[in-house]
Amino acid sequence: MELFQILDEGGQLVGEPPAIDDATLVEMLRLMLLGRRIDQKAISLQRRGKLGTYAPLSGQEAASVGSVFALDRESDWVVPQYREQLAMLHHGLPLSTYLLQRMGHPQGSELPKDGTLYPQQVALGAHLPQAVGLAWGLRLQGRPGVVLAYFGDGASSEGDFHEACNLAGVRKAPVIFCCQNNGWAISVPWHLQSGSPSVAARGAGYGMPGVRVDGNDVLAMYASTSEARRRGLGGDGPTLIEAVTTRLGAHTTADDPTRYVPADQVEQEKARDPITRFRTWMTATGRWDDDAHAQADRWCDEQIERAVAEFDSTPRPDPVTLFDNVYADEPVRLLRQRAAFVADRESR
Amino acid sequence: MELFQILDEGGQLVGEPPAIDDATLVEMLRLMLLGRRIDQKAISLQRRGKLGTYAPLSGQEAASVGSVFALDRESDWVVPQYREQLAMLHHGLPLSTYLLQRMGHPQGSELPKDGTLYPQQVALGAHLPQAVGLAWGLRLQGRPGVVLAYFGDGASSEGDFHEACNLAGVRKAPVIFCCQNNGWAISVPWHLQSGSPSVAARGAGYGMPGVRVDGNDVLAMYASTSEARRRGLGGDGPTLIEAVTTRLGAHTTADDPTRYVPADQVEQEKARDPITRFRTWMTATGRWDDDAHAQADRWCDEQIERAVAEFDSTPRPDPVTLFDNVYADEPVRLLRQRAAFVADRESR
Amino acid sequence: MAVLSMVEAIRSTLEAEMARDERVIVLGEDVGKSGGVFRATDKLQERFGSERVVDTPVSEAAIIGASIGLATAGLVPVPELQFLGFAHQAWHQIGFQLARFRYRTNARFTTPVTIRAPYGGGVRAPELHSDAFESMLVHSPGLKVVAPGSAADAKGLLATAIRDPDPVFYLEPLKGYRLVRDEVPDGEYLVEFGKVRVARAGDDVTVVAWSGMVGIAEEAAAAAEAEGISVEVLDLRTLMPLDVDGLAESVARTGRAVVVQEAPLTAGFAAEVVATIAEEAFVHLEAPISRVSGYDTPIPMPQLEDYYIPDAHRVLAAIRAAVNF
Amino acid sequence: MAVLSMVEAIRSTLEAEMARDERVIVLGEDVGKSGGVFRATDKLQERFGSERVVDTPVSEAAIIGASIGLATAGLVPVPELQFLGFAHQAWHQIGFQLARFRYRTNARFTTPVTIRAPYGGGVRAPELHSDAFESMLVHSPGLKVVAPGSAADAKGLLATAIRDPDPVFYLEPLKGYRLVRDEVPDGEYLVEFGKVRVARAGDDVTVVAWSGMVGIAEEAAAAAEAEGISVEVLDLRTLMPLDVDGLAESVARTGRAVVVQEAPLTAGFAAEVVATIAEEAFVHLEAPISRVSGYDTPIPMPQLEDYYIPDAHRVLAAIRAAVNF
Ligand SMILES: Cc1ncc(C[n+]2csc(CCOP(=O)(O)OP(=O)(O)O)c2C)c(N)n1
Ligand SMILES: Cc1ncc(C[n+]2csc(CCOP(=O)(O)OP(=O)(O)O)c2C)c(N)n1
Ligand SMILES: [Mg+2]
Ligand SMILES: [Mg+2]
């Protein structure tokens, strides 16, 4: 399948850029830069024992930012897997909450109240049928909005992926399946995950368009997501977008990619850096310069400092809260367990 | 997708017939006729309370017979769902065993010893990953053989279908996925099962050929299965065959299709009768005549009479056998349960 | 009051709940046009249309997963699984997704989904159609598990389930669909979760049962009565929440308990009932608590299933053993 | 004898079994090139090649389903599920397919598949990586369930599992992978299924544990000793087959029992252990059998997991309560 590109590796236009105003383009680049910075910070926090396992996003900034910016945050929903820091932030999640989540603090599970954001999903692909139900439910109620569901190439081998795509197709649910194909399921390269060269090729089997997009081209991601959104809103149902992207770092901080990633591939992928490409074009078209970059750097500093400060000052959770939120209407036995728990803690 | 046909509805050749010797062609038509007769007999046994729920095969004779005849019974395997009476018989299952299965007799679970036949599968699609493992295992051991796995359009919506196809594609397992698309999952028509017009369209997403075949054309089924088999044996991996066929009767004897099948559809489907079509061609080409037909009728009578006699004379199962075959190496607790069971029965 | 079969009580309750609350939608395999393979959703699509009574593809995981999504969109889904045996295909969506959605989101989302599924043997169904297993459902924090043993409870518990903010797994005894018939209150009728029903009062021994086993327990109790043994039959009604106090109170009085389940013995829900009684009523126990249960095998082929499913004879033997201990 | 960690005992046993029997193959997510996320399959692909140590797509149902097929083709598959929490995705293939293949085919096929999966908390892993649940595995007729608590047993039970004709679910305590270290016999070493290990002998109370909880039980027992209470710690080793006699014999002697599990309380496997003891040793019981368990919630976020998982303090309290009853 053809790869849809607007900006090529060198930052040259090879297609029609989508209509995005300059301020928004700047915001997009800033968010991409923030992503890279969050990775650095989180990895260093993890090394100092302040965060649990962290999944870096570096290399996938364009795929996330280009797609999520095509949404209307009021009415469109984001249903992430676990590497969608940027889409989640853009959709209202405070960075400090994200960090708390990664440190294993229950407060990290907070979601924006009345927001249009789903929780992180650990089980690969399990959120996809949920995204379909959500989109279908919006449609049933005549509410506007589409659902943008992210998942990886790895998740595309799960049965849930198939059942979700198929149900979406038959119910014409306004959902956008955005597969972040970074070529790896932890240590397993795509060619050991599937006999198909492309995830997008699966669209046809569900009666939906499947498009293969350069995921490191933020403009192509924006354009194809916008198009998918139009289809969804117009009642034409789901779209499958395969964002062909790169995982520049490890799978997570618990992973050692030198065990399995060929050294030359690392070099090749660096050349596809989505930030460099976008910045080159932004600079060449007069939308960005060293000043803007310095300003963006300061903005990133602020975001991160503020988030880390909040994170640092969040008290450890009260142990008894482990009983919270399991049921809306708590069974007697659980209430008693809670009481016994309190008594046990006090007995120490 | 195009529909592959060799014999059209009127029994006229529209493609190159596969090389099958005359005796075999006669055998194929006889088996198809037997299928129709088995349905009649089984439905009448069911009505008289002698069988449990029965799933008639009428309308799908060509899809089963055409495909299974393309196999080598010594080395190739059949992995059925639950409507593959004919493929199972051809692959060595005695008809009486089949009937015992349908009456709920444990002896109905016997399979030909050292045969190449899998058990019936009740859970839709659950056998497909198993078929892949089997095919992959043959290949790993350098054993010849392909695996022909049958399933319905309904089963094609299960996650197992997807995981199986994908794994087969990547491991290049010599498996033939034969989807009997009769257009119904019980009462749910294909257009409510999927947004895709075709199951075969899914092949591409797994890196395997997907072919849409007229499932009521026994020659087309034979030819496409043979081709898939050649690919499998040649190391080229799996093939997805969609046999577009018809369910002429009810889903099972527990079902009332008049609640949901449009009356005109019943008429249309009768016109696609796979037996009529094949017989017309066989007669026109001098391979069949009234004599042959009468002979075949007698052969069917014999088969059915013998099977029903064996079935009738099979004693009811010994209750204690319910403990058999669960473990090769039976846990103590189960042995004690068996003893308690015997004591309980004796106490009555 | 009208005498209804269980399946009719379920059907009419679904209809009433859909009429009451337009957010309620029904989805599943064959629930629409054909009205369900047991007619539990008969005529609902005619009345409420094919957008509220939806025939789905054969995709159990997607049926439950989509129900979660529908719930977060503000609807109240009542998915049907055609048989409990096919809940396994959706198990990840049930045990770790639906049950935990509220927990995972710090209560940003609740998912008021009621999954309905028939289960249990006795109707000569093919393999995987008759298996009884409840313990894995109960062992899923966040989920409630309901298993009515009478038509009246089928109504009252289903209405409560649909209105409950938490996800509920609602088990229907396949054999009881038409066989169990009793007086069902007219109009609005809700049965509170977590309270046993005393199906029969008695003093000598407590027999605990639920769903399809309640009738068997009652039959055994009647036979015991004839031998001068007074049996209390408790219908658990809801397995989660479990009426710990109701169990303890009865056994404290009788001093003896027999727990009946259709599932295989080992690690079945009866083990939990025994463990709970053993913890809560230890000082009152005058005999070992015993289990009458399916065996540690799959439910066998139809011709043998009557030998597998606990019957009154086995329950009576356990009652006698408890009393004569 | 060498002192090995549990994960090294597992790794070296896999290697030895693969060397012994060329039908043995390993498959799963990341088991090959990277050697498994916990290195339990480290260097196996280097030694045995990528056809016998296979990196699969992320498809748990297909991993187990294909293992059934591979077994029927004559191989001896040892699939790995990366975490037990993802066994749910394969549950239909485990509980109703693998476990029942022999039964379904009247023993035409046996499926000697050993599924390995790490489980349990204590390592600050993300959601769904730490859940402990055993009861649904045990409640699957046809399956055996093994849960070693020591490195020596990890070896002996894994070798037995791989050679067992029946399918086995082999549970590995995530926290114990590196923490549990003990003397492991060299060379061929098999541990019979269905026999408890007396991890510590004692007279006053029996504490029953398995997998990651054995160490906790031993810790509590040592503390109890200091208070003059003599505790017997039984390591169940295999949950199915369950050593009914081993349990009964110990409790008949001590008269008291505490069962420790990491899983949520209700309908966990501890309930089965309690029910079994209550049935088999009733006349010997001098105190209620108690359970020390996780709570009826999911295992919480990492920062709270230490409060959830039973610790020696809670087990000791239960021991005291049993003795002082
Ligand atoms: C159902 C399930 N199976 C296995 C895992 C373990 N696991 C975590 S990440 C991962 C690989 C995911 O790859 P991909 O979907 O491509 O996402 P990426 O990490 O590349 O973003 C695996 C196998 C899981 N989280 N969920
Ligand atoms: C996993 C699973 N879900 C549901 C069922 C119940 N069921 C039995 S047959 C059937 C429809 C099957 O349709 P299809 O696969 O097209 O096969 P056909 O009956 O048309 O031959 C359903 C839903 C089942 N047997 N297995
Ligand atoms: Mg990936
Ligand atoms: Mg069909």
PDB file of N, CA, C and O in Angstrom, chain D residues 3-10 38 119-124 148-152 154 172-184 211-216 218-219 262 305-306 309:
ATOM      1  N   VAL D   3      22.696 -23.026  44.726  1.00  0.00           N
ATOM      2  CA  VAL D   3      21.659 -22.081  45.100  1.00  0.00           C
ATOM      3  C   VAL D   3      21.273 -21.295  43.850  1.00  0.00           C
ATOM      4  O   VAL D   3      22.126 -20.659  43.222  1.00  0.00           O
ATOM      5  N   LEU D   4      20.015 -21.388  43.499  1.00  0.00           N
ATOM      6  CA  LEU D   4      19.528 -20.696  42.308  1.00  0.00           C
ATOM      7  C   LEU D   4      18.344 -19.817  42.682  1.00  0.00           C
ATOM      8  O   LEU D   4      17.612 -20.111  43.630  1.00  0.00           O
ATOM      9  N   SER D   5      18.174 -18.767  41.893  1.00  0.00           N
ATOM     10  CA  SER D   5      16.932 -18.022  42.011  1.00  0.00           C
ATOM     11  C   SER D   5      15.869 -18.800  41.250  1.00  0.00           C
ATOM     12  O   SER D   5      16.165 -19.666  40.423  1.00  0.00           O
ATOM     13  N   MET D   6      14.636 -18.440  41.520  1.00  0.00           N
ATOM     14  CA  MET D   6      13.537 -19.147  40.896  1.00  0.00           C
ATOM     15  C   MET D   6      13.586 -19.005  39.374  1.00  0.00           C
ATOM     16  O   MET D   6      13.369 -19.976  38.647  1.00  0.00           O
ATOM     17  N   VAL D   7      13.859 -17.798  38.899  1.00  0.00           N
ATOM     18  CA  VAL D   7      13.822 -17.616  37.454  1.00  0.00           C
ATOM     19  C   VAL D   7      14.950 -18.398  36.795  1.00  0.00           C
ATOM     20  O   VAL D   7      14.782 -18.958  35.706  1.00  0.00           O
ATOM     21  N   GLU D   8      16.072 -18.523  37.473  1.00  0.00           N
ATOM     22  CA  GLU D   8      17.165 -19.283  36.902  1.00  0.00           C
ATOM     23  C   GLU D   8      16.836 -20.782  36.945  1.00  0.00           C
ATOM     24  O   GLU D   8      17.178 -21.526  36.018  1.00  0.00           O
ATOM     25  N   ALA D   9      16.151 -21.209  38.007  1.00  0.00           N
ATOM     26  CA  ALA D   9      15.722 -22.613  38.061  1.00  0.00           C
ATOM     27  C   ALA D   9      14.778 -22.912  36.904  1.00  0.00           C
ATOM     28  O   ALA D   9      14.848 -23.972  36.266  1.00  0.00           O
ATOM     29  N   ILE D  10      13.904 -21.980  36.612  1.00  0.00           N
ATOM     30  CA  ILE D  10      12.943 -22.173  35.514  1.00  0.00           C
ATOM     31  C   ILE D  10      13.679 -22.186  34.174  1.00  0.00           C
ATOM     32  O   ILE D  10      13.483 -23.076  33.340  1.00  0.00           O
ATOM     33  N   PHE D  38      11.358 -11.349  31.631  1.00  0.00           N
ATOM     34  CA  PHE D  38      12.063 -11.625  32.898  1.00  0.00           C
ATOM     35  C   PHE D  38      13.260 -12.551  32.695  1.00  0.00           C
ATOM     36  O   PHE D  38      13.782 -13.106  33.638  1.00  0.00           O
ATOM     37  N   TYR D 119       2.808 -14.241  38.040  1.00  0.00           N
ATOM     38  CA  TYR D 119       1.646 -13.584  38.634  1.00  0.00           C
ATOM     39  C   TYR D 119       1.953 -13.105  40.034  1.00  0.00           C
ATOM     40  O   TYR D 119       2.941 -13.494  40.645  1.00  0.00           O
ATOM     41  N   GLY D 120       1.060 -12.258  40.509  1.00  0.00           N
ATOM     42  CA  GLY D 120       1.175 -11.748  41.872  1.00  0.00           C
ATOM     43  C   GLY D 120       1.875 -10.409  41.918  1.00  0.00           C
ATOM     44  O   GLY D 120       2.552  -9.993  40.962  1.00  0.00           O
ATOM     45  N   GLY D 121       1.697  -9.747  43.030  1.00  0.00           N
ATOM     46  CA  GLY D 121       2.169  -8.374  43.155  1.00  0.00           C
ATOM     47  C   GLY D 121       3.504  -8.261  43.849  1.00  0.00           C
ATOM     48  O   GLY D 121       4.244  -9.229  44.007  1.00  0.00           O
ATOM     49  N   GLY D 122       3.786  -7.023  44.229  1.00  0.00           N
ATOM     50  CA  GLY D 122       4.980  -6.772  45.016  1.00  0.00           C
ATOM     51  C   GLY D 122       6.138  -6.218  44.224  1.00  0.00           C
ATOM     52  O   GLY D 122       7.206  -5.972  44.801  1.00  0.00           O
ATOM     53  N   VAL D 123       5.951  -6.008  42.926  1.00  0.00           N
ATOM     54  CA  VAL D 123       7.075  -5.452  42.162  1.00  0.00           C
ATOM     55  C   VAL D 123       6.719  -4.112  41.513  1.00  0.00           C
ATOM     56  O   VAL D 123       7.405  -3.678  40.593  1.00  0.00           O
ATOM     57  N   ARG D 124       5.626  -3.502  42.000  1.00  0.00           N
ATOM     58  CA  ARG D 124       5.262  -2.164  41.508  1.00  0.00           C
ATOM     59  C   ARG D 124       5.013  -2.147  40.004  1.00  0.00           C
ATOM     60  O   ARG D 124       5.412  -1.218  39.304  1.00  0.00           O
ATOM     61  N   PRO D 148       4.716 -23.404  42.315  1.00  0.00           N
ATOM     62  CA  PRO D 148       5.846 -23.642  43.216  1.00  0.00           C
ATOM     63  C   PRO D 148       6.140 -22.450  44.108  1.00  0.00           C
ATOM     64  O   PRO D 148       5.934 -21.301  43.718  1.00  0.00           O
ATOM     65  N   GLY D 149       6.634 -22.742  45.288  1.00  0.00           N
ATOM     66  CA  GLY D 149       6.994 -21.700  46.241  1.00  0.00           C
ATOM     67  C   GLY D 149       8.482 -21.653  46.526  1.00  0.00           C
ATOM     68  O   GLY D 149       8.937 -20.822  47.305  1.00  0.00           O
ATOM     69  N   SER D 150       9.240 -22.556  45.914  1.00  0.00           N
ATOM     70  CA  SER D 150      10.690 -22.563  46.107  1.00  0.00           C
ATOM     71  C   SER D 150      11.360 -22.817  44.763  1.00  0.00           C
ATOM     72  O   SER D 150      10.731 -23.315  43.822  1.00  0.00           O
ATOM     73  N   ALA D 151      12.631 -22.481  44.690  1.00  0.00           N
ATOM     74  CA  ALA D 151      13.358 -22.682  43.438  1.00  0.00           C
ATOM     75  C   ALA D 151      13.502 -24.173  43.125  1.00  0.00           C
ATOM     76  O   ALA D 151      13.389 -24.595  41.966  1.00  0.00           O
ATOM     77  N   ALA D 152      13.701 -24.967  44.147  1.00  0.00           N
ATOM     78  CA  ALA D 152      13.833 -26.410  43.920  1.00  0.00           C
ATOM     79  C   ALA D 152      12.545 -26.966  43.324  1.00  0.00           C
ATOM     80  O   ALA D 152      12.566 -27.730  42.354  1.00  0.00           O
ATOM     81  N   ALA D 154      10.355 -25.209  41.773  1.00  0.00           N
ATOM     82  CA  ALA D 154      10.185 -24.613  40.446  1.00  0.00           C
ATOM     83  C   ALA D 154      10.791 -25.542  39.414  1.00  0.00           C
ATOM     84  O   ALA D 154      10.215 -25.793  38.360  1.00  0.00           O
ATOM     85  N   GLU D 172       4.079 -18.750  38.154  1.00  0.00           N
ATOM     86  CA  GLU D 172       5.374 -18.323  38.676  1.00  0.00           C
ATOM     87  C   GLU D 172       5.197 -17.030  39.467  1.00  0.00           C
ATOM     88  O   GLU D 172       4.629 -16.072  38.949  1.00  0.00           O
ATOM     89  N   PRO D 173       5.675 -17.000  40.708  1.00  0.00           N
ATOM     90  CA  PRO D 173       5.482 -15.779  41.500  1.00  0.00           C
ATOM     91  C   PRO D 173       6.429 -14.679  41.020  1.00  0.00           C
ATOM     92  O   PRO D 173       7.647 -14.802  41.143  1.00  0.00           O
ATOM     93  N   LEU D 174       5.828 -13.630  40.501  1.00  0.00           N
ATOM     94  CA  LEU D 174       6.607 -12.544  39.898  1.00  0.00           C
ATOM     95  C   LEU D 174       7.639 -11.999  40.876  1.00  0.00           C
ATOM     96  O   LEU D 174       8.813 -11.825  40.538  1.00  0.00           O
ATOM     97  N   LYS D 175       7.180 -11.783  42.092  1.00  0.00           N
ATOM     98  CA  LYS D 175       8.100 -11.207  43.060  1.00  0.00           C
ATOM     99  C   LYS D 175       9.198 -12.202  43.450  1.00  0.00           C
ATOM    100  O   LYS D 175      10.307 -11.823  43.808  1.00  0.00           O
ATOM    101  N   GLY D 176       8.859 -13.472  43.369  1.00  0.00           N
ATOM    102  CA  GLY D 176       9.829 -14.489  43.766  1.00  0.00           C
ATOM    103  C   GLY D 176      10.885 -14.796  42.724  1.00  0.00           C
ATOM    104  O   GLY D 176      11.872 -15.482  43.022  1.00  0.00           O
ATOM    105  N   TYR D 177      10.697 -14.306  41.503  1.00  0.00           N
ATOM    106  CA  TYR D 177      11.624 -14.660  40.428  1.00  0.00           C
ATOM    107  C   TYR D 177      13.090 -14.537  40.865  1.00  0.00           C
ATOM    108  O   TYR D 177      13.898 -15.418  40.641  1.00  0.00           O
ATOM    109  N   ARG D 178      13.389 -13.383  41.445  1.00  0.00           N
ATOM    110  CA  ARG D 178      14.778 -13.182  41.861  1.00  0.00           C
ATOM    111  C   ARG D 178      14.945 -13.290  43.370  1.00  0.00           C
ATOM    112  O   ARG D 178      16.002 -13.643  43.866  1.00  0.00           O
ATOM    113  N   LEU D 179      13.847 -13.001  44.094  1.00  0.00           N
ATOM    114  CA  LEU D 179      13.934 -12.987  45.554  1.00  0.00           C
ATOM    115  C   LEU D 179      14.041 -14.385  46.159  1.00  0.00           C
ATOM    116  O   LEU D 179      14.750 -14.587  47.147  1.00  0.00           O
ATOM    117  N   VAL D 180      13.279 -15.310  45.594  1.00  0.00           N
ATOM    118  CA  VAL D 180      13.305 -16.668  46.162  1.00  0.00           C
ATOM    119  C   VAL D 180      14.538 -17.388  45.632  1.00  0.00           C
ATOM    120  O   VAL D 180      14.711 -17.546  44.423  1.00  0.00           O
ATOM    121  N   ARG D 181      15.390 -17.789  46.531  1.00  0.00           N
ATOM    122  CA  ARG D 181      16.631 -18.482  46.155  1.00  0.00           C
ATOM    123  C   ARG D 181      16.833 -19.634  47.125  1.00  0.00           C
ATOM    124  O   ARG D 181      16.784 -19.427  48.339  1.00  0.00           O
ATOM    125  N   ASP D 182      17.033 -20.802  46.601  1.00  0.00           N
ATOM    126  CA  ASP D 182      17.323 -21.928  47.494  1.00  0.00           C
ATOM    127  C   ASP D 182      18.086 -23.008  46.748  1.00  0.00           C
ATOM    128  O   ASP D 182      18.347 -22.877  45.556  1.00  0.00           O
ATOM    129  N   GLU D 183      18.416 -24.026  47.465  1.00  0.00           N
ATOM    130  CA  GLU D 183      19.227 -25.103  46.880  1.00  0.00           C
ATOM    131  C   GLU D 183      18.407 -25.943  45.923  1.00  0.00           C
ATOM    132  O   GLU D 183      17.340 -26.460  46.273  1.00  0.00           O
ATOM    133  N   VAL D 184      18.925 -26.078  44.738  1.00  0.00           N
ATOM    134  CA  VAL D 184      18.214 -26.805  43.699  1.00  0.00           C
ATOM    135  C   VAL D 184      19.045 -28.023  43.318  1.00  0.00           C
ATOM    136  O   VAL D 184      20.219 -27.887  42.975  1.00  0.00           O
ATOM    137  N   SER D 211       2.955 -20.692  46.307  1.00  0.00           N
ATOM    138  CA  SER D 211       3.603 -19.665  45.486  1.00  0.00           C
ATOM    139  C   SER D 211       4.179 -18.556  46.368  1.00  0.00           C
ATOM    140  O   SER D 211       4.837 -18.834  47.372  1.00  0.00           O
ATOM    141  N   GLY D 212       3.914 -17.319  46.008  1.00  0.00           N
ATOM    142  CA  GLY D 212       4.528 -16.192  46.704  1.00  0.00           C
ATOM    143  C   GLY D 212       4.169 -16.074  48.167  1.00  0.00           C
ATOM    144  O   GLY D 212       4.844 -15.365  48.929  1.00  0.00           O
ATOM    145  N   MET D 213       3.114 -16.742  48.609  1.00  0.00           N
ATOM    146  CA  MET D 213       2.688 -16.615  49.998  1.00  0.00           C
ATOM    147  C   MET D 213       3.420 -17.568  50.941  1.00  0.00           C
ATOM    148  O   MET D 213       3.301 -17.444  52.162  1.00  0.00           O
ATOM    149  N   VAL D 214       4.175 -18.502  50.389  1.00  0.00           N
ATOM    150  CA  VAL D 214       4.870 -19.455  51.255  1.00  0.00           C
ATOM    151  C   VAL D 214       5.895 -18.721  52.125  1.00  0.00           C
ATOM    152  O   VAL D 214       5.985 -18.946  53.345  1.00  0.00           O
ATOM    153  N   GLY D 215       6.616 -17.832  51.514  1.00  0.00           N
ATOM    154  CA  GLY D 215       7.621 -17.074  52.254  1.00  0.00           C
ATOM    155  C   GLY D 215       6.993 -16.243  53.372  1.00  0.00           C
ATOM    156  O   GLY D 215       7.532 -16.165  54.484  1.00  0.00           O
ATOM    157  N   ILE D 216       5.853 -15.641  53.069  1.00  0.00           N
ATOM    158  CA  ILE D 216       5.137 -14.845  54.071  1.00  0.00           C
ATOM    159  C   ILE D 216       4.697 -15.738  55.231  1.00  0.00           C
ATOM    160  O   ILE D 216       4.835 -15.380  56.416  1.00  0.00           O
ATOM    161  N   GLU D 218       6.056 -18.483  56.176  1.00  0.00           N
ATOM    162  CA  GLU D 218       7.241 -18.899  56.954  1.00  0.00           C
ATOM    163  C   GLU D 218       7.702 -17.773  57.884  1.00  0.00           C
ATOM    164  O   GLU D 218       8.085 -18.018  59.037  1.00  0.00           O
ATOM    165  N   GLU D 219       7.623 -16.578  57.363  1.00  0.00           N
ATOM    166  CA  GLU D 219       8.007 -15.424  58.175  1.00  0.00           C
ATOM    167  C   GLU D 219       7.099 -15.318  59.411  1.00  0.00           C
ATOM    168  O   GLU D 219       7.565 -15.137  60.543  1.00  0.00           O
ATOM    169  N   GLU D 262      -3.111 -14.530  48.026  1.00  0.00           N
ATOM    170  CA  GLU D 262      -2.916 -13.155  47.601  1.00  0.00           C
ATOM    171  C   GLU D 262      -4.133 -12.624  46.853  1.00  0.00           C
ATOM    172  O   GLU D 262      -4.370 -11.415  46.796  1.00  0.00           O
ATOM    173  N   GLU D 305       0.070  -1.323  46.964  1.00  0.00           N
ATOM    174  CA  GLU D 305      -0.019  -2.787  46.889  1.00  0.00           C
ATOM    175  C   GLU D 305       0.496  -3.494  48.141  1.00  0.00           C
ATOM    176  O   GLU D 305      -0.015  -4.540  48.510  1.00  0.00           O
ATOM    177  N   ASP D 306       1.464  -2.875  48.829  1.00  0.00           N
ATOM    178  CA  ASP D 306       1.948  -3.521  50.052  1.00  0.00           C
ATOM    179  C   ASP D 306       0.864  -3.616  51.126  1.00  0.00           C
ATOM    180  O   ASP D 306       0.950  -4.445  52.032  1.00  0.00           O
ATOM    181  N   ILE D 309      -1.440  -6.910  49.769  1.00  0.00           N
ATOM    182  CA  ILE D 309      -0.911  -8.283  49.784  1.00  0.00           C
ATOM    183  C   ILE D 309      -0.728  -8.728  51.235  1.00  0.00           C
ATOM    184  O   ILE D 309      -0.158  -8.002  52.046  1.00  0.00           O
TER     185      ILE D 309
END
